mmCIF file of C-alpha atoms in Angstrom:
data_model
loop_
_atom_site.group_PDB
_atom_site.id
_atom_site.type_symbol
_atom_site.label_atom_id
_atom_site.label_comp_id
_atom_site.label_asym_id
_atom_site.label_seq_id
_atom_site.Cartn_x
_atom_site.Cartn_y
_atom_site.Cartn_z
ATOM 1 C CA MET A 297 28.782 -4.743 -5.056
ATOM 2 C CA HIS A 298 25.656 -5.808 -3.183
ATOM 3 C CA MET A 299 25.486 -9.600 -2.861
ATOM 4 C CA PRO A 300 21.933 -10.802 -2.090
ATOM 5 C CA ARG A 301 21.034 -13.947 -0.185
ATOM 6 C CA GLN A 302 19.614 -16.989 -1.891
ATOM 7 C CA LYS A 303 16.553 -15.774 -3.733
ATOM 8 C CA GLU A 304 13.129 -16.281 -2.175
ATOM 9 C CA ILE A 305 10.213 -17.320 -4.371
ATOM 10 C CA LEU A 306 6.663 -15.965 -4.174
ATOM 11 C CA SER A 307 3.615 -17.704 -5.603
ATOM 12 C CA ASN A 308 1.235 -15.657 -7.743
ATOM 13 C CA TRP A 309 -1.428 -15.793 -5.024
ATOM 14 C CA SER A 310 1.040 -14.579 -2.411
ATOM 15 C CA GLY A 311 1.922 -11.663 -4.694
ATOM 16 C CA ILE A 312 -1.735 -10.790 -5.280
ATOM 17 C CA SER A 313 -2.460 -11.008 -1.556
ATOM 18 C CA LEU A 314 0.488 -8.810 -0.567
ATOM 19 C CA LEU A 315 -0.439 -6.201 -3.169
ATOM 20 C CA GLY A 316 -4.147 -6.219 -2.353
ATOM 21 C CA MET A 317 -3.631 -5.899 1.391
ATOM 22 C CA PHE A 318 -0.996 -3.195 0.953
ATOM 23 C CA MET A 319 -3.163 -1.107 -1.386
ATOM 24 C CA MET A 320 -6.201 -1.308 0.871
ATOM 25 C CA GLY A 321 -3.982 -0.450 3.845
ATOM 26 C CA THR A 322 -5.388 2.731 5.312
ATOM 27 C CA SER A 323 -8.154 3.354 2.736
ATOM 28 C CA ILE A 324 -10.258 0.522 4.131
ATOM 29 C CA ILE A 325 -10.804 2.444 7.363
ATOM 30 C CA THR A 326 -10.310 6.121 6.430
ATOM 31 C CA MET A 327 -11.978 6.139 2.978
ATOM 32 C CA ALA A 328 -9.245 7.895 1.022
ATOM 33 C CA GLY A 329 -10.734 10.305 -1.516
ATOM 34 C CA LYS A 330 -13.947 10.896 0.443
ATOM 35 C CA ASP A 331 -13.465 14.662 0.127
ATOM 36 C CA ALA A 332 -14.689 14.229 -3.463
ATOM 37 C CA GLY A 333 -18.135 13.541 -2.038
ATOM 38 C CA MET A 334 -20.353 11.178 -3.986
ATOM 39 C CA ASP A 335 -17.921 11.335 -6.893
ATOM 40 C CA VAL A 336 -15.516 9.118 -4.947
ATOM 41 C CA LEU A 337 -17.497 6.144 -6.283
ATOM 42 C CA LEU A 338 -16.513 7.250 -9.790
ATOM 43 C CA ALA A 339 -12.975 8.054 -8.671
ATOM 44 C CA LEU A 340 -12.331 4.436 -7.663
ATOM 45 C CA PRO A 341 -12.541 2.974 -11.209
ATOM 46 C CA MET A 342 -10.626 5.971 -12.591
ATOM 47 C CA ALA A 343 -7.851 5.368 -10.071
ATOM 48 C CA ALA A 344 -7.877 1.683 -11.028
ATOM 49 C CA VAL A 345 -7.171 2.626 -14.652
ATOM 50 C CA ALA A 346 -4.282 4.850 -13.531
ATOM 51 C CA ASN A 347 -2.929 2.079 -11.294
ATOM 52 C CA ILE A 348 -3.079 -0.408 -14.178
ATOM 53 C CA LEU A 349 -1.165 1.992 -16.436
ATOM 54 C CA LEU A 350 1.494 2.382 -13.740
ATOM 55 C CA ALA A 351 1.583 -1.397 -13.393
ATOM 56 C CA PHE A 352 2.483 -1.618 -17.104
ATOM 57 C CA MET A 353 5.538 0.539 -16.433
ATOM 58 C CA TYR A 354 6.552 -1.330 -13.282
ATOM 59 C CA THR A 355 6.112 -4.679 -15.043
ATOM 60 C CA ARG A 356 8.323 -3.535 -17.892
ATOM 61 C CA ILE A 357 11.012 -2.506 -15.394
ATOM 62 C CA LEU A 358 10.897 -5.991 -13.870
ATOM 63 C CA THR A 359 10.931 -7.839 -17.205
ATOM 64 C CA LEU A 360 13.817 -5.952 -18.844
ATOM 65 C CA TYR A 361 16.179 -8.129 -16.827
ATOM 66 C CA PRO A 362 14.088 -10.954 -15.312
ATOM 67 C CA GLY A 363 14.826 -11.572 -11.658
ATOM 68 C CA LYS A 364 16.181 -8.061 -11.128
ATOM 69 C CA SER A 365 14.371 -5.524 -8.936
ATOM 70 C CA MET A 366 14.207 -1.809 -9.681
ATOM 71 C CA MET A 367 17.102 -1.197 -7.275
ATOM 72 C CA ASP A 368 19.129 -3.868 -9.100
ATOM 73 C CA LEU A 369 18.400 -2.142 -12.399
ATOM 74 C CA GLN A 370 19.333 1.272 -11.000
ATOM 75 C CA GLU A 371 22.675 -0.120 -9.836
ATOM 76 C CA MET A 372 23.338 -1.624 -13.271
ATOM 77 C CA ILE A 373 22.498 1.622 -15.071
ATOM 78 C CA PHE A 374 23.605 4.451 -12.814
ATOM 79 C CA GLY A 375 26.453 2.922 -10.805
ATOM 80 C CA LYS A 376 27.350 5.041 -7.786
ATOM 81 C CA LEU A 377 24.626 7.528 -8.684
ATOM 82 C CA SER A 378 22.104 4.793 -7.881
ATOM 83 C CA LYS A 379 22.626 5.572 -4.186
ATOM 84 C CA LEU A 380 20.605 8.752 -4.720
ATOM 85 C CA PHE A 381 17.712 6.624 -5.988
ATOM 86 C CA TYR A 382 18.075 4.313 -2.984
ATOM 87 C CA LEU A 383 18.049 7.271 -0.612
ATOM 88 C CA LEU A 384 14.825 8.646 -2.090
ATOM 89 C CA THR A 385 13.202 5.206 -2.009
ATOM 90 C CA VAL A 386 14.218 4.712 1.618
ATOM 91 C CA TRP A 387 12.821 8.110 2.540
ATOM 92 C CA ILE A 388 9.372 7.510 1.068
ATOM 93 C CA ALA A 389 9.221 3.962 2.492
ATOM 94 C CA LEU A 390 10.052 5.313 5.956
ATOM 95 C CA HIS A 391 7.495 8.092 5.543
ATOM 96 C CA VAL A 392 4.694 5.747 4.477
ATOM 97 C CA ALA A 393 5.616 3.402 7.341
ATOM 98 C CA THR A 394 5.460 6.319 9.781
ATOM 99 C CA MET A 395 2.028 7.431 8.565
ATOM 100 C CA THR A 396 0.742 3.855 8.685
ATOM 101 C CA LEU A 397 2.000 3.326 12.223
ATOM 102 C CA ILE A 398 0.575 6.652 13.440
ATOM 103 C CA LEU A 399 -2.811 5.809 11.946
ATOM 104 C CA PHE A 400 -2.624 2.367 13.538
ATOM 105 C CA GLY A 401 -1.919 3.890 16.936
ATOM 106 C CA GLU A 402 -4.582 6.580 16.620
ATOM 107 C CA PHE A 403 -7.246 4.122 15.494
ATOM 108 C CA ILE A 404 -6.629 1.603 18.275
ATOM 109 C CA GLN A 405 -6.334 4.385 20.841
ATOM 110 C CA VAL A 406 -9.568 6.078 19.755
ATOM 111 C CA VAL A 407 -11.775 3.004 19.411
ATOM 112 C CA SER A 408 -10.592 0.716 22.197
ATOM 113 C CA LEU A 409 -7.582 1.825 24.298
ATOM 114 C CA PRO A 410 -7.951 5.564 25.001
ATOM 115 C CA GLU A 411 -5.729 5.467 28.093
ATOM 116 C CA THR A 412 -2.883 3.598 26.405
ATOM 117 C CA PRO A 413 -0.027 5.783 25.067
ATOM 118 C CA ARG A 414 0.234 5.754 21.299
ATOM 119 C CA TYR A 415 3.923 4.868 21.329
ATOM 120 C CA PHE A 416 3.160 1.671 23.263
ATOM 121 C CA ILE A 417 0.591 0.580 20.683
ATOM 122 C CA CYS A 418 2.941 1.496 17.823
ATOM 123 C CA GLY A 419 5.788 -0.390 19.473
ATOM 124 C CA PHE A 420 3.751 -3.575 19.740
ATOM 125 C CA ILE A 421 2.684 -3.439 16.084
ATOM 126 C CA ALA A 422 6.232 -2.597 14.963
ATOM 127 C CA ALA A 423 7.591 -5.610 16.870
ATOM 128 C CA LEU A 424 5.218 -7.909 14.979
ATOM 129 C CA ALA A 425 6.258 -6.354 11.659
ATOM 130 C CA ILE A 426 9.954 -6.839 12.528
ATOM 131 C CA TRP A 427 9.286 -10.514 13.190
ATOM 132 C CA LEU A 428 7.486 -10.943 9.852
ATOM 133 C CA VAL A 429 10.141 -9.144 7.773
ATOM 134 C CA LYS A 430 12.998 -11.014 9.439
ATOM 135 C CA ASP A 431 11.276 -14.322 8.679
ATOM 136 C CA GLY A 432 11.579 -13.466 4.999
ATOM 137 C CA LEU A 433 9.482 -12.539 1.992
ATOM 138 C CA GLU A 434 8.267 -16.095 1.432
ATOM 139 C CA VAL A 435 6.837 -16.254 4.956
ATOM 140 C CA MET A 436 5.306 -12.811 4.512
ATOM 141 C CA GLY A 437 3.711 -13.979 1.269
ATOM 142 C CA ARG A 438 2.324 -17.173 2.803
ATOM 143 C CA TRP A 439 0.925 -15.229 5.737
ATOM 144 C CA ALA A 440 -0.759 -12.746 3.382
ATOM 145 C CA GLY A 441 -2.048 -15.596 1.211
ATOM 146 C CA PHE A 442 -3.832 -16.998 4.265
ATOM 147 C CA ALA A 443 -5.027 -13.662 5.682
ATOM 148 C CA PHE A 444 -6.315 -12.095 2.447
ATOM 149 C CA PRO A 445 -9.257 -14.508 1.979
ATOM 150 C CA VAL A 446 -10.179 -13.954 5.638
ATOM 151 C CA PHE A 447 -10.047 -10.217 5.004
ATOM 152 C CA LEU A 448 -12.307 -10.482 1.923
ATOM 153 C CA LEU A 449 -14.704 -12.782 3.788
ATOM 154 C CA ILE A 450 -15.048 -10.258 6.620
ATOM 155 C CA ILE A 451 -15.771 -7.460 4.123
ATOM 156 C CA THR A 452 -18.441 -9.573 2.411
ATOM 157 C CA GLY A 453 -20.054 -10.746 5.635
ATOM 158 C CA VAL A 454 -20.163 -7.323 7.254
ATOM 159 C CA SER A 455 -21.560 -5.734 4.073
ATOM 160 C CA LEU A 456 -24.347 -8.324 3.936
ATOM 161 C CA LEU A 457 -25.197 -7.659 7.578
ATOM 162 C CA SER A 458 -25.487 -3.953 6.745
ATOM 163 C CA ILE A 459 -28.281 -4.444 4.204
ATOM 164 C CA GLU A 460 -31.069 -3.494 6.639
ATOM 165 C CA ASP A 461 -29.356 -0.163 7.379
ATOM 166 C CA ILE A 462 -28.685 0.784 3.751
ATOM 167 C CA ARG A 463 -30.597 3.793 2.410
ATOM 168 C CA LEU A 464 -30.257 4.063 -1.357
ATOM 169 C CA ASP A 465 -31.741 7.566 -1.349
ATOM 170 C CA THR A 466 -28.418 8.809 0.081
ATOM 171 C CA LEU A 467 -26.658 8.009 -3.210
ATOM 172 C CA GLY A 468 -26.233 10.841 -5.700
ATOM 173 C CA PRO A 469 -26.071 13.255 -7.296
ATOM 174 C CA PHE A 470 -22.856 12.597 -9.204
ATOM 175 C CA LEU A 471 -20.644 15.220 -10.886
ATOM 176 C CA SER A 472 -22.844 17.977 -9.478
ATOM 177 C CA LYS A 473 -19.784 20.231 -9.023
ATOM 178 C CA GLY A 474 -18.017 19.383 -12.253
ATOM 179 C CA LEU A 475 -14.874 17.343 -12.784
ATOM 180 C CA HIS A 476 -12.662 18.966 -10.152
ATOM 181 C CA PRO A 477 -13.971 16.912 -7.173
ATOM 182 C CA LEU A 478 -13.683 13.755 -9.269
ATOM 183 C CA LEU A 479 -10.031 14.460 -10.068
ATOM 184 C CA THR A 480 -9.170 15.407 -6.480
ATOM 185 C CA GLY A 481 -10.812 12.196 -5.298
ATOM 186 C CA THR A 482 -9.002 10.063 -7.863
ATOM 187 C CA PHE A 483 -5.453 11.107 -7.066
ATOM 188 C CA PRO A 484 -5.335 9.892 -3.419
ATOM 189 C CA LEU A 485 -6.550 6.491 -4.632
ATOM 190 C CA ILE A 486 -3.618 6.038 -7.009
ATOM 191 C CA ALA A 487 -1.450 3.697 -4.987
ATOM 192 C CA LEU A 488 2.030 4.954 -4.183
ATOM 193 C CA GLY A 489 2.834 1.497 -2.850
ATOM 194 C CA LEU A 490 2.705 -0.017 -6.333
ATOM 195 C CA ALA A 491 6.270 1.226 -6.849
ATOM 196 C CA PHE A 492 7.405 -0.675 -3.741
ATOM 197 C CA PHE A 493 6.428 -3.911 -5.440
ATOM 198 C CA THR A 494 9.247 -3.526 -7.939
ATOM 199 C CA GLU A 495 11.293 -4.806 -4.956
ATOM 200 C CA VAL A 496 8.870 -7.663 -4.293
ATOM 201 C CA PHE A 497 7.626 -9.050 -7.605
ATOM 202 C CA ASN A 498 11.105 -9.863 -8.881
ATOM 203 C CA HIS A 499 10.674 -12.826 -6.505
ATOM 204 C CA LEU A 500 7.617 -14.198 -8.331
ATOM 205 C CA GLY A 501 8.111 -17.783 -9.447
ATOM 206 C CA ASN A 502 6.936 -16.953 -12.982
ATOM 207 C CA SER A 503 8.098 -13.509 -14.125
ATOM 208 C CA ARG A 504 5.931 -13.743 -17.258
ATOM 209 C CA LYS A 505 2.844 -13.435 -15.054
ATOM 210 C CA THR A 506 4.013 -10.276 -13.275
ATOM 211 C CA PHE A 507 1.464 -8.015 -14.943
ATOM 212 C CA ARG A 508 -1.319 -10.510 -14.286
ATOM 213 C CA VAL A 509 -0.462 -10.438 -10.576
ATOM 214 C CA PHE A 510 -0.500 -6.632 -10.613
ATOM 215 C CA LEU A 511 -3.819 -6.633 -12.497
ATOM 216 C CA PHE A 512 -5.638 -9.086 -10.214
ATOM 217 C CA GLY A 513 -4.353 -7.292 -7.123
ATOM 218 C CA ILE A 514 -5.530 -3.919 -8.405
ATOM 219 C CA LEU A 515 -8.955 -5.208 -9.484
ATOM 220 C CA LEU A 516 -9.593 -7.061 -6.219
ATOM 221 C CA THR A 517 -8.620 -3.941 -4.297
ATOM 222 C CA THR A 518 -10.866 -1.717 -6.400
ATOM 223 C CA PHE A 519 -13.923 -3.971 -6.110
ATOM 224 C CA SER A 520 -13.439 -4.410 -2.364
ATOM 225 C CA LEU A 521 -13.029 -0.689 -1.725
ATOM 226 C CA PHE A 522 -15.999 0.118 -3.960
ATOM 227 C CA PHE A 523 -18.337 -2.049 -1.884
ATOM 228 C CA VAL A 524 -16.912 -0.723 1.388
ATOM 229 C CA TYR A 525 -17.325 2.887 0.214
ATOM 230 C CA LEU A 526 -20.815 2.203 -1.129
ATOM 231 C CA ARG A 527 -21.822 0.602 2.173
ATOM 232 C CA ASN A 528 -20.440 3.470 4.251
ATOM 233 C CA ILE A 529 -22.128 6.173 2.174
ATOM 234 C CA SER A 530 -25.493 4.405 1.954
ATOM 235 C CA VAL A 531 -25.525 3.708 5.701
ATOM 236 C CA LEU A 532 -24.144 7.002 7.048
ATOM 237 C CA GLY A 533 -24.906 9.501 4.299
ATOM 238 C CA MET A 534 -22.191 11.414 2.449
ATOM 239 C CA SER A 535 -22.022 14.466 4.711
ATOM 240 C CA PHE A 536 -21.636 12.433 7.888
ATOM 241 C CA THR A 537 -19.126 10.118 6.201
ATOM 242 C CA GLN A 538 -16.932 13.076 5.233
ATOM 243 C CA SER A 539 -16.926 14.359 8.806
ATOM 244 C CA LEU A 540 -15.458 11.137 10.228
ATOM 245 C CA TYR A 541 -11.840 10.019 10.417
ATOM 246 C CA PHE A 542 -12.843 6.333 10.538
ATOM 247 C CA PRO A 543 -16.159 6.061 8.637
ATOM 248 C CA SER A 544 -15.931 2.292 8.102
ATOM 249 C CA TYR A 545 -15.834 1.731 11.840
ATOM 250 C CA ALA A 546 -18.822 4.031 12.378
ATOM 251 C CA ALA A 547 -20.878 2.443 9.582
ATOM 252 C CA VAL A 548 -20.408 -1.073 10.897
ATOM 253 C CA GLY A 549 -21.051 0.047 14.480
ATOM 254 C CA ILE A 550 -24.690 0.684 13.541
ATOM 255 C CA ILE A 551 -25.326 -3.012 12.863
ATOM 256 C CA ASN A 552 -27.428 -4.582 15.592
ATOM 257 C CA ILE A 553 -29.350 -7.723 14.690
ATOM 258 C CA GLY A 554 -31.522 -8.616 17.635
ATOM 259 C CA ASN A 555 -29.753 -9.247 20.910
ATOM 260 C CA PHE A 556 -27.315 -11.834 19.632
ATOM 261 C CA LEU A 557 -25.242 -10.009 17.003
ATOM 262 C CA GLN A 558 -23.766 -6.734 18.153
ATOM 263 C CA ARG A 559 -20.394 -4.984 18.223
ATOM 264 C CA ILE A 560 -19.653 -6.022 14.623
ATOM 265 C CA GLU A 561 -17.160 -3.143 14.421
ATOM 266 C CA VAL A 562 -14.650 -5.529 15.989
ATOM 267 C CA ALA A 563 -14.513 -7.183 12.554
ATOM 268 C CA VAL A 564 -13.499 -3.859 10.996
ATOM 269 C CA SER A 565 -10.751 -3.505 13.580
ATOM 270 C CA VAL A 566 -9.476 -6.988 12.734
ATOM 271 C CA ASN A 567 -9.478 -6.158 9.027
ATOM 272 C CA PHE A 568 -7.577 -2.926 9.545
ATOM 273 C CA ILE A 569 -4.998 -4.704 11.690
ATOM 274 C CA LEU A 570 -4.532 -7.374 8.996
ATOM 275 C CA VAL A 571 -3.939 -4.948 6.126
ATOM 276 C CA GLY A 572 -2.082 -2.359 8.188
ATOM 277 C CA PHE A 573 0.290 -5.037 9.441
ATOM 278 C CA ILE A 574 1.156 -6.075 5.864
ATOM 279 C CA ARG A 575 1.481 -2.452 4.736
ATOM 280 C CA LEU A 576 3.941 -1.682 7.527
ATOM 281 C CA SER A 577 5.907 -4.878 6.855
ATOM 282 C CA ILE A 578 6.311 -4.085 3.141
ATOM 283 C CA CYS A 579 7.507 -0.565 3.986
ATOM 284 C CA LEU A 580 10.073 -1.936 6.449
ATOM 285 C CA TYR A 581 11.176 -4.513 3.886
ATOM 286 C CA VAL A 582 11.761 -1.899 1.159
ATOM 287 C CA ALA A 583 13.429 0.586 3.523
ATOM 288 C CA SER A 584 15.722 -2.128 4.915
ATOM 289 C CA LYS A 585 16.718 -3.224 1.409
ATOM 290 C CA GLY A 586 17.481 0.357 0.411
ATOM 291 C CA ILE A 587 19.550 1.094 3.524
ATOM 292 C CA SER A 588 21.486 -2.165 3.154
ATOM 293 C CA ARG A 589 22.414 -1.109 -0.375
ATOM 294 C CA LEU A 590 23.381 2.391 0.735
ATOM 295 C CA PHE A 591 25.810 1.091 3.346
ATOM 296 C CA GLY A 592 26.859 -2.192 1.770
ATOM 297 C CA PHE A 593 25.211 -4.588 4.229
ATOM 298 C CA GLN A 594 24.952 -8.161 3.001
ATOM 299 C CA ASP A 595 21.538 -8.937 4.520
ATOM 300 C CA HIS A 596 18.708 -6.447 4.882
ATOM 301 C CA ARG A 597 17.102 -8.576 7.610
ATOM 302 C CA ALA A 598 19.915 -7.706 10.011
ATOM 303 C CA ILE A 599 18.869 -4.038 10.035
ATOM 304 C CA THR A 600 15.091 -4.514 10.091
ATOM 305 C CA ALA A 601 14.840 -3.814 13.833
ATOM 306 C CA PRO A 602 16.929 -0.587 13.715
ATOM 307 C CA VAL A 603 14.847 0.604 10.757
ATOM 308 C CA ALA A 604 11.646 -0.080 12.710
ATOM 309 C CA PHE A 605 13.045 1.832 15.700
ATOM 310 C CA LEU A 606 13.750 4.743 13.354
ATOM 311 C CA VAL A 607 10.126 4.675 12.206
ATOM 312 C CA MET A 608 9.050 4.577 15.856
ATOM 313 C CA ALA A 609 11.146 7.687 16.504
ATOM 314 C CA PHE A 610 9.499 9.450 13.558
ATOM 315 C CA THR A 611 6.036 8.719 14.985
ATOM 316 C CA LEU A 612 6.905 10.745 18.089
ATOM 317 C CA PHE A 613 7.275 14.046 16.244
ATOM 318 C CA ALA A 614 6.000 13.663 12.645
ATOM 319 C CA PHE A 615 2.301 14.210 13.445
ATOM 320 C CA ARG A 616 0.899 14.760 16.906
ATOM 321 C CA ASN A 617 -2.542 13.325 16.159
ATOM 322 C CA ILE A 618 -4.951 12.164 13.477
ATOM 323 C CA VAL A 619 -6.057 15.746 12.791
ATOM 324 C CA GLU A 620 -2.563 16.887 11.773
ATOM 325 C CA LEU A 621 -2.023 13.740 9.730
ATOM 326 C CA SER A 622 -5.333 14.145 7.875
ATOM 327 C CA GLU A 623 -4.665 17.807 7.095
ATOM 328 C CA TRP A 624 -1.226 16.987 5.680
ATOM 329 C CA VAL A 625 -2.525 14.033 3.657
ATOM 330 C CA ASN A 626 -5.275 16.172 2.121
ATOM 331 C CA SER A 627 -3.163 19.262 1.392
ATOM 332 C CA THR A 628 0.406 18.125 0.667
ATOM 333 C CA TYR A 629 0.640 14.375 0.215
ATOM 334 C CA PRO A 630 -0.982 14.217 -3.260
ATOM 335 C CA TYR A 631 1.784 16.438 -4.694
ATOM 336 C CA TYR A 632 4.593 15.188 -2.452
ATOM 337 C CA ARG A 633 4.368 11.641 -3.745
ATOM 338 C CA VAL A 634 4.426 12.369 -7.499
ATOM 339 C CA PRO A 635 8.231 12.008 -7.883
ATOM 340 C CA PHE A 636 8.226 8.654 -6.100
ATOM 341 C CA LEU A 637 5.098 7.357 -7.812
ATOM 342 C CA PHE A 638 5.970 8.336 -11.366
ATOM 343 C CA PHE A 639 9.188 10.215 -12.146
ATOM 344 C CA LEU A 640 11.780 7.965 -10.454
ATOM 345 C CA PRO A 641 10.334 4.768 -11.985
ATOM 346 C CA LEU A 642 9.981 6.549 -15.348
ATOM 347 C CA VAL A 643 13.655 7.577 -15.381
ATOM 348 C CA THR A 644 14.646 4.032 -14.434
ATOM 349 C CA TRP A 645 12.394 2.538 -17.104
ATOM 350 C CA VAL A 646 13.634 4.776 -19.930
ATOM 351 C CA ALA A 647 17.283 4.276 -18.956
ATOM 352 C CA GLY A 648 16.663 0.538 -18.626
ATOM 353 C CA GLU A 649 15.143 0.336 -22.107
ATOM 354 C CA ILE A 650 18.200 2.096 -23.542
ATOM 355 C CA LYS A 651 20.594 -0.231 -21.713
ATOM 356 C CA ALA A 652 18.643 -3.355 -22.678
ATOM 357 C CA ARG A 653 18.645 -2.280 -26.329
ATOM 358 C CA LYS A 654 22.404 -1.707 -26.253
ATOM 359 C CA ASP A 655 22.956 -5.081 -24.597
ATOM 360 C CA ARG A 656 20.856 -6.833 -27.244
ATOM 361 C CA ARG A 657 22.760 -5.050 -29.992
ATOM 362 C CA LYS A 658 26.087 -6.146 -28.515
ATOM 363 C CA ALA A 659 24.837 -9.720 -28.254
ATOM 364 C CA THR A 660 24.022 -9.805 -31.983
ATOM 365 C CA LEU A 661 27.393 -8.435 -33.117
ATOM 366 C CA PRO A 662 29.743 -11.004 -34.635
ATOM 367 C CA PRO A 663 32.740 -11.886 -32.455
ATOM 368 C CA ALA A 664 35.885 -9.891 -33.078
ATOM 369 C CA LEU A 665 38.557 -11.689 -35.103
#
């Protein structure tokens, strides 16, 4: 039986900050869904609705047995079979961590350190994530609670500085090719990482506000991404935006106010590092928890470094460059993630509802004479 450490407590703001920064992760720099063209601006609110519906399910999983995570619930319901669920969760957490770290390395290498090997950049970022995860979820939450307002302030400030370069005539037309582009643009924006927070939000100080934390995190993410996407498209034009791997960096690089305010793209780099760092840390946290359950370790923090080294090893052969990663994300990833995003939590939820109903029925039975 897995015996957890003394439970850590997250404030609501820490939960919102962790979720918001995780969800914006790579989208803030790559513009996930941009292949939908102008319809990506409509895809964002549609994806928000889908994310909110998923949040209903994840919240219900967490409130069936307050204080229990989805892995806890799987162990209660499925017994030894729960290890299969852990294995699948670990796999997707490692995969998302690998993609995040590769994108981190590629971005920093392309925009500022072209002569530095990617594995060196990835190793430095991974070391920081190890430190944050080993310090605990409370520390991670406090760090995110401080960094998230800075992140939002940078987005707001940079967007305001872009006003002179905005061309509203670049916007539209919408739905010119029917609904198919809208749907293909919506699906990449449905956040796989929401499911990871069934291992985080069981630590919220007030479990009755779990859905509210999900909701605020999703809405803040959606509004922030909408303004970033709108800025990028209106500054660069849709065709040019679609041709870039890092359109946010390119859009902000155009800003030049006189001779005293230049190189504003550094702010975009800082923002990406902030959210990417949290995204990687959450992935390591979930993967470490899953592996500790698989092998019966008492403390997931003890294996955080080996898990990070495993992710580092994956980055060496998973995708050679940003081109391969982008092709895979566009062609395979939308379908690959469906079981982890929907079916595994759905099975857990349905089985949990059945178990909770049986437990309530037993509790109401009169004691045997």
